[in-house]
GROMACS .gro file of C-alpha atoms in nm:
model
  418
    1UNK     CA    1   7.683   3.446  16.250
    2UNK     CA    2   7.785   3.593  15.913
    3UNK     CA    3   7.657   3.941  15.844
    4UNK     CA    4   7.580   4.007  15.477
    5UNK     CA    5   7.472   4.368  15.435
    6UNK     CA    6   7.285   4.424  15.113
    7UNK     CA    7   7.245   4.799  15.161
    8UNK     CA    8   7.485   5.080  15.086
    9UNK     CA    9   7.568   5.297  15.384
   10UNK     CA   10   7.318   5.584  15.421
   11UNK     CA   11   7.100   5.428  15.148
   12UNK     CA   12   6.776   5.633  15.139
   13UNK     CA   13   6.554   5.324  15.161
   14UNK     CA   14   6.705   5.210  15.487
   15UNK     CA   15   6.388   5.273  15.684
   16UNK     CA   16   6.297   5.093  16.005
   17UNK     CA   17   6.647   4.966  16.070
   18UNK     CA   18   6.534   4.859  16.416
   19UNK     CA   19   6.304   4.599  16.261
   20UNK     CA   20   6.430   4.240  16.248
   21UNK     CA   21   6.247   3.959  16.068
   22UNK     CA   22   6.355   3.619  16.201
   23UNK     CA   23   6.311   3.323  15.967
   24UNK     CA   24   6.326   2.968  16.101
   25UNK     CA   25   6.255   2.641  15.921
   26UNK     CA   26   6.144   2.300  16.047
   27UNK     CA   27   6.112   1.994  15.824
   28UNK     CA   28   5.950   1.656  15.880
   29UNK     CA   29   5.996   1.359  15.647
   30UNK     CA   30   5.691   1.134  15.609
   31UNK     CA   31   5.819   0.916  15.325
   32UNK     CA   32   6.065   0.908  15.031
   33UNK     CA   33   5.868   1.172  14.839
   34UNK     CA   34   5.663   1.321  15.122
   35UNK     CA   35   5.810   1.605  15.330
   36UNK     CA   36   5.645   1.878  15.535
   37UNK     CA   37   5.831   2.208  15.568
   38UNK     CA   38   5.726   2.493  15.799
   39UNK     CA   39   5.866   2.846  15.769
   40UNK     CA   40   5.805   3.082  16.060
   41UNK     CA   41   5.860   3.456  16.009
   42UNK     CA   42   5.853   3.689  16.311
   43UNK     CA   43   5.896   4.065  16.274
   44UNK     CA   44   5.999   4.261  16.582
   45UNK     CA   45   6.101   4.620  16.647
   46UNK     CA   46   6.331   4.583  16.942
   47UNK     CA   47   6.132   4.380  17.193
   48UNK     CA   48   5.800   4.485  17.040
   49UNK     CA   49   5.640   4.222  16.811
   50UNK     CA   50   5.496   4.350  16.481
   51UNK     CA   51   5.361   4.037  16.314
   52UNK     CA   52   5.411   3.663  16.284
   53UNK     CA   53   5.355   3.459  15.969
   54UNK     CA   54   5.366   3.081  15.927
   55UNK     CA   55   5.403   2.932  15.579
   56UNK     CA   56   5.388   2.559  15.515
   57UNK     CA   57   5.502   2.354  15.217
   58UNK     CA   58   5.374   1.994  15.199
   59UNK     CA   59   5.557   1.803  14.929
   60UNK     CA   60   5.398   1.497  14.769
   61UNK     CA   61   5.606   1.357  14.483
   62UNK     CA   62   5.598   1.020  14.301
   63UNK     CA   63   5.978   1.005  14.329
   64UNK     CA   64   6.236   1.029  14.607
   65UNK     CA   65   6.305   1.385  14.723
   66UNK     CA   66   6.642   1.431  14.900
   67UNK     CA   67   6.684   1.650  15.206
   68UNK     CA   68   6.772   2.011  15.129
   69UNK     CA   69   7.130   2.126  15.180
   70UNK     CA   70   7.024   2.489  15.228
   71UNK     CA   71   6.721   2.691  15.328
   72UNK     CA   72   6.727   2.879  14.995
   73UNK     CA   73   6.360   2.802  14.909
   74UNK     CA   74   6.245   2.960  15.232
   75UNK     CA   75   6.463   3.268  15.193
   76UNK     CA   76   6.290   3.325  14.859
   77UNK     CA   77   5.950   3.283  15.026
   78UNK     CA   78   6.049   3.543  15.287
   79UNK     CA   79   6.163   3.814  15.042
   80UNK     CA   80   5.839   4.010  15.004
   81UNK     CA   81   5.740   3.989  15.372
   82UNK     CA   82   6.087   4.127  15.451
   83UNK     CA   83   6.054   4.402  15.190
   84UNK     CA   84   5.729   4.513  15.350
   85UNK     CA   85   5.914   4.636  15.659
   86UNK     CA   86   6.280   4.675  15.556
   87UNK     CA   87   6.532   4.640  15.838
   88UNK     CA   88   6.706   4.303  15.862
   89UNK     CA   89   6.604   3.956  15.751
   90UNK     CA   90   6.778   3.712  15.987
   91UNK     CA   91   6.799   3.357  15.854
   92UNK     CA   92   6.850   3.075  16.102
   93UNK     CA   93   6.995   2.827  15.856
   94UNK     CA   94   7.240   2.767  15.574
   95UNK     CA   95   7.206   2.991  15.266
   96UNK     CA   96   7.394   2.958  14.938
   97UNK     CA   97   7.628   3.240  14.842
   98UNK     CA   98   7.472   3.244  14.495
   99UNK     CA   99   7.129   3.335  14.633
  100UNK     CA  100   7.275   3.599  14.864
  101UNK     CA  101   7.434   3.771  14.564
  102UNK     CA  102   7.113   3.750  14.363
  103UNK     CA  103   6.897   3.894  14.640
  104UNK     CA  104   7.078   4.228  14.616
  105UNK     CA  105   6.979   4.275  14.251
  106UNK     CA  106   6.630   4.132  14.302
  107UNK     CA  107   6.530   4.362  14.585
  108UNK     CA  108   6.701   4.658  14.418
  109UNK     CA  109   6.488   4.605  14.106
  110UNK     CA  110   6.168   4.586  14.309
  111UNK     CA  111   6.260   4.888  14.520
  112UNK     CA  112   6.316   5.091  14.203
  113UNK     CA  113   5.988   4.965  14.055
  114UNK     CA  114   5.763   5.008  14.360
  115UNK     CA  115   5.943   5.189  14.645
  116UNK     CA  116   5.614   5.253  14.823
  117UNK     CA  117   5.573   4.877  14.875
  118UNK     CA  118   5.925   4.728  14.858
  119UNK     CA  119   6.192   4.848  15.099
  120UNK     CA  120   6.555   4.742  15.095
  121UNK     CA  121   6.668   4.515  15.379
  122UNK     CA  122   6.992   4.371  15.512
  123UNK     CA  123   7.049   3.996  15.539
  124UNK     CA  124   7.183   3.825  15.848
  125UNK     CA  125   7.282   3.464  15.774
  126UNK     CA  126   7.389   3.194  16.018
  127UNK     CA  127   7.599   3.007  15.761
  128UNK     CA  128   7.692   3.077  15.399
  129UNK     CA  129   7.731   2.772  15.173
  130UNK     CA  130   7.952   2.764  14.864
  131UNK     CA  131   7.769   2.518  14.642
  132UNK     CA  132   7.790   2.459  14.270
  133UNK     CA  133   7.512   2.341  14.044
  134UNK     CA  134   7.596   2.011  13.882
  135UNK     CA  135   7.684   2.024  13.516
  136UNK     CA  136   7.418   1.945  13.262
  137UNK     CA  137   7.430   1.589  13.142
  138UNK     CA  138   7.219   1.358  12.933
  139UNK     CA  139   6.975   1.288  13.217
  140UNK     CA  140   6.672   1.516  13.270
  141UNK     CA  141   6.781   1.811  13.483
  142UNK     CA  142   6.474   2.037  13.483
  143UNK     CA  143   6.146   2.051  13.673
  144UNK     CA  144   5.866   2.263  13.523
  145UNK     CA  145   5.606   2.461  13.718
  146UNK     CA  146   5.284   2.330  13.566
  147UNK     CA  147   4.925   2.454  13.565
  148UNK     CA  148   4.809   2.342  13.217
  149UNK     CA  149   4.771   2.711  13.130
  150UNK     CA  150   4.894   2.863  12.806
  151UNK     CA  151   5.243   2.954  12.933
  152UNK     CA  152   5.315   2.626  13.110
  153UNK     CA  153   5.163   2.413  12.834
  154UNK     CA  154   5.375   2.576  12.563
  155UNK     CA  155   5.690   2.535  12.772
  156UNK     CA  156   5.602   2.166  12.815
  157UNK     CA  157   5.526   2.105  12.448
  158UNK     CA  158   5.822   2.286  12.297
  159UNK     CA  159   6.083   2.151  12.539
  160UNK     CA  160   5.970   1.788  12.554
  161UNK     CA  161   5.912   1.766  12.178
  162UNK     CA  162   6.248   1.925  12.105
  163UNK     CA  163   6.089   2.206  11.901
  164UNK     CA  164   6.276   2.458  12.115
  165UNK     CA  165   6.593   2.341  11.942
  166UNK     CA  166   6.932   2.360  12.112
  167UNK     CA  167   6.779   2.578  12.384
  168UNK     CA  168   6.539   2.301  12.492
  169UNK     CA  169   6.549   2.199  12.857
  170UNK     CA  170   6.563   1.831  12.955
  171UNK     CA  171   6.243   1.820  13.159
  172UNK     CA  172   6.224   1.530  13.401
  173UNK     CA  173   5.915   1.621  13.603
  174UNK     CA  174   5.646   1.882  13.653
  175UNK     CA  175   5.522   2.049  13.971
  176UNK     CA  176   5.195   2.215  14.063
  177UNK     CA  177   5.118   2.435  14.364
  178UNK     CA  178   4.785   2.354  14.520
  179UNK     CA  179   4.617   2.682  14.602
  180UNK     CA  180   4.783   2.914  14.349
  181UNK     CA  181   4.448   3.072  14.256
  182UNK     CA  182   4.233   2.989  14.556
  183UNK     CA  183   4.281   2.963  14.928
  184UNK     CA  184   4.376   2.614  15.040
  185UNK     CA  185   4.101   2.423  15.213
  186UNK     CA  186   3.825   2.597  15.016
  187UNK     CA  187   3.774   2.317  14.767
  188UNK     CA  188   3.867   1.960  14.696
  189UNK     CA  189   4.183   1.974  14.489
  190UNK     CA  190   4.206   1.602  14.411
  191UNK     CA  191   4.019   1.619  14.075
  192UNK     CA  192   4.250   1.899  13.957
  193UNK     CA  193   4.559   1.711  14.073
  194UNK     CA  194   4.443   1.395  13.894
  195UNK     CA  195   4.374   1.589  13.574
  196UNK     CA  196   4.712   1.765  13.571
  197UNK     CA  197   4.893   1.440  13.653
  198UNK     CA  198   4.716   1.276  13.361
  199UNK     CA  199   4.823   1.555  13.122
  200UNK     CA  200   5.179   1.547  13.252
  201UNK     CA  201   5.182   1.168  13.230
  202UNK     CA  202   5.074   1.184  12.866
  203UNK     CA  203   5.411   1.350  12.804
  204UNK     CA  204   5.591   1.084  13.007
  205UNK     CA  205   5.654   1.308  13.308
  206UNK     CA  206   5.572   1.249  13.677
  207UNK     CA  207   5.412   1.542  13.859
  208UNK     CA  208   5.489   1.652  14.215
  209UNK     CA  209   5.240   1.851  14.422
  210UNK     CA  210   5.327   2.120  14.674
  211UNK     CA  211   5.040   2.210  14.903
  212UNK     CA  212   5.124   2.553  15.049
  213UNK     CA  213   4.953   2.852  15.203
  214UNK     CA  214   5.218   3.092  15.069
  215UNK     CA  215   4.954   3.254  14.845
  216UNK     CA  216   4.739   3.343  15.146
  217UNK     CA  217   5.028   3.462  15.365
  218UNK     CA  218   5.244   3.662  15.123
  219UNK     CA  219   4.962   3.788  14.897
  220UNK     CA  220   5.016   4.089  14.663
  221UNK     CA  221   5.031   3.848  14.369
  222UNK     CA  222   5.117   4.114  14.109
  223UNK     CA  223   5.453   4.148  14.287
  224UNK     CA  224   5.521   3.817  14.456
  225UNK     CA  225   5.388   3.523  14.255
  226UNK     CA  226   5.728   3.463  14.093
  227UNK     CA  227   5.873   3.399  14.439
  228UNK     CA  228   5.591   3.154  14.516
  229UNK     CA  229   5.684   2.949  14.210
  230UNK     CA  230   6.060   2.970  14.258
  231UNK     CA  231   6.042   2.875  14.626
  232UNK     CA  232   5.833   2.566  14.551
  233UNK     CA  233   6.052   2.461  14.256
  234UNK     CA  234   6.362   2.489  14.471
  235UNK     CA  235   6.223   2.231  14.713
  236UNK     CA  236   6.339   1.981  14.447
  237UNK     CA  237   6.694   2.116  14.418
  238UNK     CA  238   6.829   1.778  14.520
  239UNK     CA  239   6.664   1.618  14.216
  240UNK     CA  240   6.695   1.884  13.947
  241UNK     CA  241   6.941   2.163  13.876
  242UNK     CA  242   6.697   2.387  13.685
  243UNK     CA  243   6.352   2.514  13.780
  244UNK     CA  244   6.155   2.631  13.475
  245UNK     CA  245   5.872   2.884  13.463
  246UNK     CA  246   5.658   2.939  13.156
  247UNK     CA  247   5.697   3.309  13.081
  248UNK     CA  248   5.389   3.522  13.136
  249UNK     CA  249   5.561   3.839  13.010
  250UNK     CA  250   5.771   3.938  12.710
  251UNK     CA  251   6.137   4.025  12.752
  252UNK     CA  252   6.061   4.381  12.648
  253UNK     CA  253   5.746   4.556  12.533
  254UNK     CA  254   5.812   4.916  12.432
  255UNK     CA  255   5.984   4.970  12.764
  256UNK     CA  256   6.023   4.807  13.103
  257UNK     CA  257   5.718   4.641  13.249
  258UNK     CA  258   5.751   4.505  13.601
  259UNK     CA  259   5.550   4.198  13.696
  260UNK     CA  260   5.566   3.928  13.963
  261UNK     CA  261   5.729   3.685  13.720
  262UNK     CA  262   5.952   3.832  13.449
  263UNK     CA  263   6.222   3.684  13.222
  264UNK     CA  264   6.481   3.927  13.359
  265UNK     CA  265   6.390   3.894  13.728
  266UNK     CA  266   6.316   3.523  13.775
  267UNK     CA  267   6.682   3.415  13.727
  268UNK     CA  268   6.769   3.637  14.026
  269UNK     CA  269   6.589   3.380  14.243
  270UNK     CA  270   6.850   3.115  14.156
  271UNK     CA  271   7.038   2.949  14.441
  272UNK     CA  272   7.346   2.738  14.486
  273UNK     CA  273   7.178   2.414  14.380
  274UNK     CA  274   6.911   2.526  14.135
  275UNK     CA  275   6.895   2.782  13.855
  276UNK     CA  276   6.555   2.942  13.797
  277UNK     CA  277   6.482   3.002  13.429
  278UNK     CA  278   6.198   3.175  13.249
  279UNK     CA  279   6.089   3.009  12.925
  280UNK     CA  280   5.945   3.142  12.599
  281UNK     CA  281   5.962   3.516  12.681
  282UNK     CA  282   5.979   3.583  12.307
  283UNK     CA  283   5.605   3.531  12.246
  284UNK     CA  284   5.300   3.716  12.373
  285UNK     CA  285   4.985   3.523  12.463
  286UNK     CA  286   4.816   3.533  12.122
  287UNK     CA  287   5.133   3.399  11.956
  288UNK     CA  288   5.158   3.123  12.216
  289UNK     CA  289   4.800   3.017  12.146
  290UNK     CA  290   4.883   2.990  11.775
  291UNK     CA  291   5.188   2.775  11.853
  292UNK     CA  292   4.981   2.547  12.076
  293UNK     CA  293   4.743   2.470  11.789
  294UNK     CA  294   5.037   2.292  11.620
  295UNK     CA  295   5.018   2.016  11.883
  296UNK     CA  296   4.714   1.792  11.829
  297UNK     CA  297   4.471   1.785  12.119
  298UNK     CA  298   4.675   2.013  12.345
  299UNK     CA  299   4.440   2.313  12.326
  300UNK     CA  300   4.153   2.091  12.441
  301UNK     CA  301   4.340   2.032  12.768
  302UNK     CA  302   4.401   2.399  12.855
  303UNK     CA  303   4.319   2.521  13.205
  304UNK     CA  304   4.338   2.899  13.217
  305UNK     CA  305   4.048   2.992  13.444
  306UNK     CA  306   4.099   3.196  13.761
  307UNK     CA  307   3.879   2.929  13.922
  308UNK     CA  308   4.070   2.614  13.822
  309UNK     CA  309   3.869   2.377  14.042
  310UNK     CA  310   3.557   2.397  13.830
  311UNK     CA  311   3.455   2.055  13.693
  312UNK     CA  312   3.410   2.204  13.344
  313UNK     CA  313   3.775   2.321  13.348
  314UNK     CA  314   3.716   2.682  13.229
  315UNK     CA  315   3.425   2.909  13.324
  316UNK     CA  316   3.440   3.102  12.991
  317UNK     CA  317   3.335   3.420  13.173
  318UNK     CA  318   3.631   3.540  13.381
  319UNK     CA  319   3.884   3.788  13.239
  320UNK     CA  320   4.147   3.519  13.177
  321UNK     CA  321   3.910   3.282  13.000
  322UNK     CA  322   3.774   3.560  12.778
  323UNK     CA  323   4.126   3.684  12.703
  324UNK     CA  324   4.237   3.337  12.592
  325UNK     CA  325   3.925   3.280  12.382
  326UNK     CA  326   3.989   3.613  12.208
  327UNK     CA  327   4.340   3.490  12.123
  328UNK     CA  328   4.188   3.202  11.927
  329UNK     CA  329   3.952   3.443  11.748
  330UNK     CA  330   4.241   3.676  11.662
  331UNK     CA  331   4.435   3.384  11.512
  332UNK     CA  332   4.138   3.270  11.306
  333UNK     CA  333   4.125   2.945  11.503
  334UNK     CA  334   3.812   2.780  11.643
  335UNK     CA  335   3.768   2.808  12.018
  336UNK     CA  336   3.863   2.461  12.152
  337UNK     CA  337   3.659   2.220  12.360
  338UNK     CA  338   3.844   2.331  12.674
  339UNK     CA  339   3.597   2.623  12.670
  340UNK     CA  340   3.251   2.461  12.681
  341UNK     CA  341   3.055   2.788  12.653
  342UNK     CA  342   3.061   3.027  12.355
  343UNK     CA  343   3.240   3.360  12.382
  344UNK     CA  344   3.002   3.619  12.528
  345UNK     CA  345   3.038   3.969  12.384
  346UNK     CA  346   2.902   4.109  12.710
  347UNK     CA  347   3.199   3.967  12.901
  348UNK     CA  348   3.462   4.127  12.676
  349UNK     CA  349   3.632   4.392  12.884
  350UNK     CA  350   3.589   4.223  13.222
  351UNK     CA  351   3.883   4.325  13.437
  352UNK     CA  352   4.014   4.558  13.168
  353UNK     CA  353   3.960   4.864  13.385
  354UNK     CA  354   4.242   4.766  13.620
  355UNK     CA  355   4.598   4.876  13.542
  356UNK     CA  356   4.723   4.528  13.459
  357UNK     CA  357   4.406   4.449  13.267
  358UNK     CA  358   4.495   4.685  12.984
  359UNK     CA  359   4.834   4.537  12.899
  360UNK     CA  360   4.724   4.227  12.711
  361UNK     CA  361   4.486   4.392  12.462
  362UNK     CA  362   4.739   4.541  12.212
  363UNK     CA  363   4.892   4.198  12.149
  364UNK     CA  364   4.554   4.053  12.053
  365UNK     CA  365   4.466   4.349  11.832
  366UNK     CA  366   4.806   4.332  11.657
  367UNK     CA  367   4.759   3.957  11.606
  368UNK     CA  368   4.413   4.012  11.457
  369UNK     CA  369   4.554   4.274  11.220
  370UNK     CA  370   4.823   4.033  11.096
  371UNK     CA  371   4.577   3.748  11.052
  372UNK     CA  372   4.305   3.951  10.883
  373UNK     CA  373   4.054   3.893  11.162
  374UNK     CA  374   4.021   4.259  11.268
  375UNK     CA  375   3.663   4.272  11.139
  376UNK     CA  376   3.546   3.985  11.359
  377UNK     CA  377   3.268   4.114  11.583
  378UNK     CA  378   3.446   4.011  11.904
  379UNK     CA  379   3.763   4.195  11.798
  380UNK     CA  380   3.565   4.510  11.713
  381UNK     CA  381   3.401   4.501  12.055
  382UNK     CA  382   3.740   4.450  12.220
  383UNK     CA  383   3.895   4.746  12.034
  384UNK     CA  384   3.607   4.980  12.124
  385UNK     CA  385   3.602   4.889  12.493
  386UNK     CA  386   3.980   4.899  12.516
  387UNK     CA  387   3.991   5.258  12.388
  388UNK     CA  388   3.720   5.369  12.630
  389UNK     CA  389   3.866   5.199  12.937
  390UNK     CA  390   4.221   5.308  12.855
  391UNK     CA  391   4.107   5.671  12.848
  392UNK     CA  392   3.908   5.625  13.168
  393UNK     CA  393   4.203   5.479  13.361
  394UNK     CA  394   4.441   5.739  13.221
  395UNK     CA  395   4.221   6.029  13.332
  396UNK     CA  396   4.167   5.875  13.676
  397UNK     CA  397   4.542   5.831  13.734
  398UNK     CA  398   4.624   6.187  13.639
  399UNK     CA  399   4.340   6.336  13.843
  400UNK     CA  400   4.470   6.143  14.144
  401UNK     CA  401   4.817   6.277  14.074
  402UNK     CA  402   4.695   6.636  14.049
  403UNK     CA  403   4.509   6.607  14.377
  404UNK     CA  404   4.818   6.474  14.552
  405UNK     CA  405   5.049   6.706  14.355
  406UNK     CA  406   5.264   6.409  14.264
  407UNK     CA  407   5.335   6.264  13.925
  408UNK     CA  408   5.209   5.901  13.899
  409UNK     CA  409   5.486   5.650  13.947
  410UNK     CA  410   5.614   5.504  13.623
  411UNK     CA  411   5.505   5.156  13.732
  412UNK     CA  412   5.142   5.265  13.722
  413UNK     CA  413   5.143   5.469  13.401
  414UNK     CA  414   5.232   5.197  13.159
  415UNK     CA  415   5.325   5.213  12.796
  416UNK     CA  416   4.966   5.124  12.707
  417UNK     CA  417   4.900   5.498  12.712
  418UNK     CA  418   5.183   5.596  12.478
   0.00000   0.00000   0.00000
């Protein structure tokens, strides 16, 4: 057993050092591209059990998927459960040295961002593997996490078309996670899978599906959804040397803004066989929508809804649908057929009262100012409700802080209030 301590001696976050989280993996091959993986996490304090979590990953790919040389994907899946309790994460399997090094920086960043939720832990590894990622060649070496949303669709279009220039990735396949926005088993996912495979196939790319309950088990999506994506991408490390995520955040935005998937944090989930990359972090959502209009028919295929299993593709009422429709308005572009219902002024502001809900508005307002669409009725309504809800959230945060006699943590008071 190789002991890899990722904590400095006497580090202040070293709480619950008696807690040990054991991680074990079992895999069953059903066919060349069909493999079932099961990750079992058991947290114990001494001989006293705390909790037990079981996460499954069912891979269904239209191409051969080699056996994994390490358990790196499952270590990534275990990061946030381990950070909940601190102590030691004990891995019963082979882990790449690259990932072990990256975990130190990853958990340090999250501990600094949200210490009340993310504790530092030590890592206990059965075997450390020194692996090197194969050099890039002429063959496709990248698999893209794909949802047909704005971020993923732009990454697909710009890389496959070559518009990303010398920085373009050679994408060979796409991958979707069944259950990213809804609990598995709630709905029939086959129509969505067929639709996404059709879109991916139009670009000449096969699409793999990973059916997993990681969303239900790990939860806290505002922190952990980057690890969901990276863990599932790394299941294909034997096929591809790069796992690509469409960026949902800018590199910087008037300061540091922590989010579950971030251009600076996602690469820290890279392992010995696969590098995780974040694509197109230069553009905010409204700019991405404008770029997508350059590709004929692409905007009509968008799936951005929080309820992606709807037959009409987008509900046009949820916060994410309304936000995307406002991006088209701000750019002076017609709302595409992907949104079958007109933009409702009553729905503008849905979800804006939450902390994260305020972050996207300035980008749309700035875009409208540049494009001369600031006087559009929908933009005026957005500006008015944004100002009201920003003040409301700001006052609520500071009143809470005064009652507790603590200054709000910087992660909660965002630069939206500057």
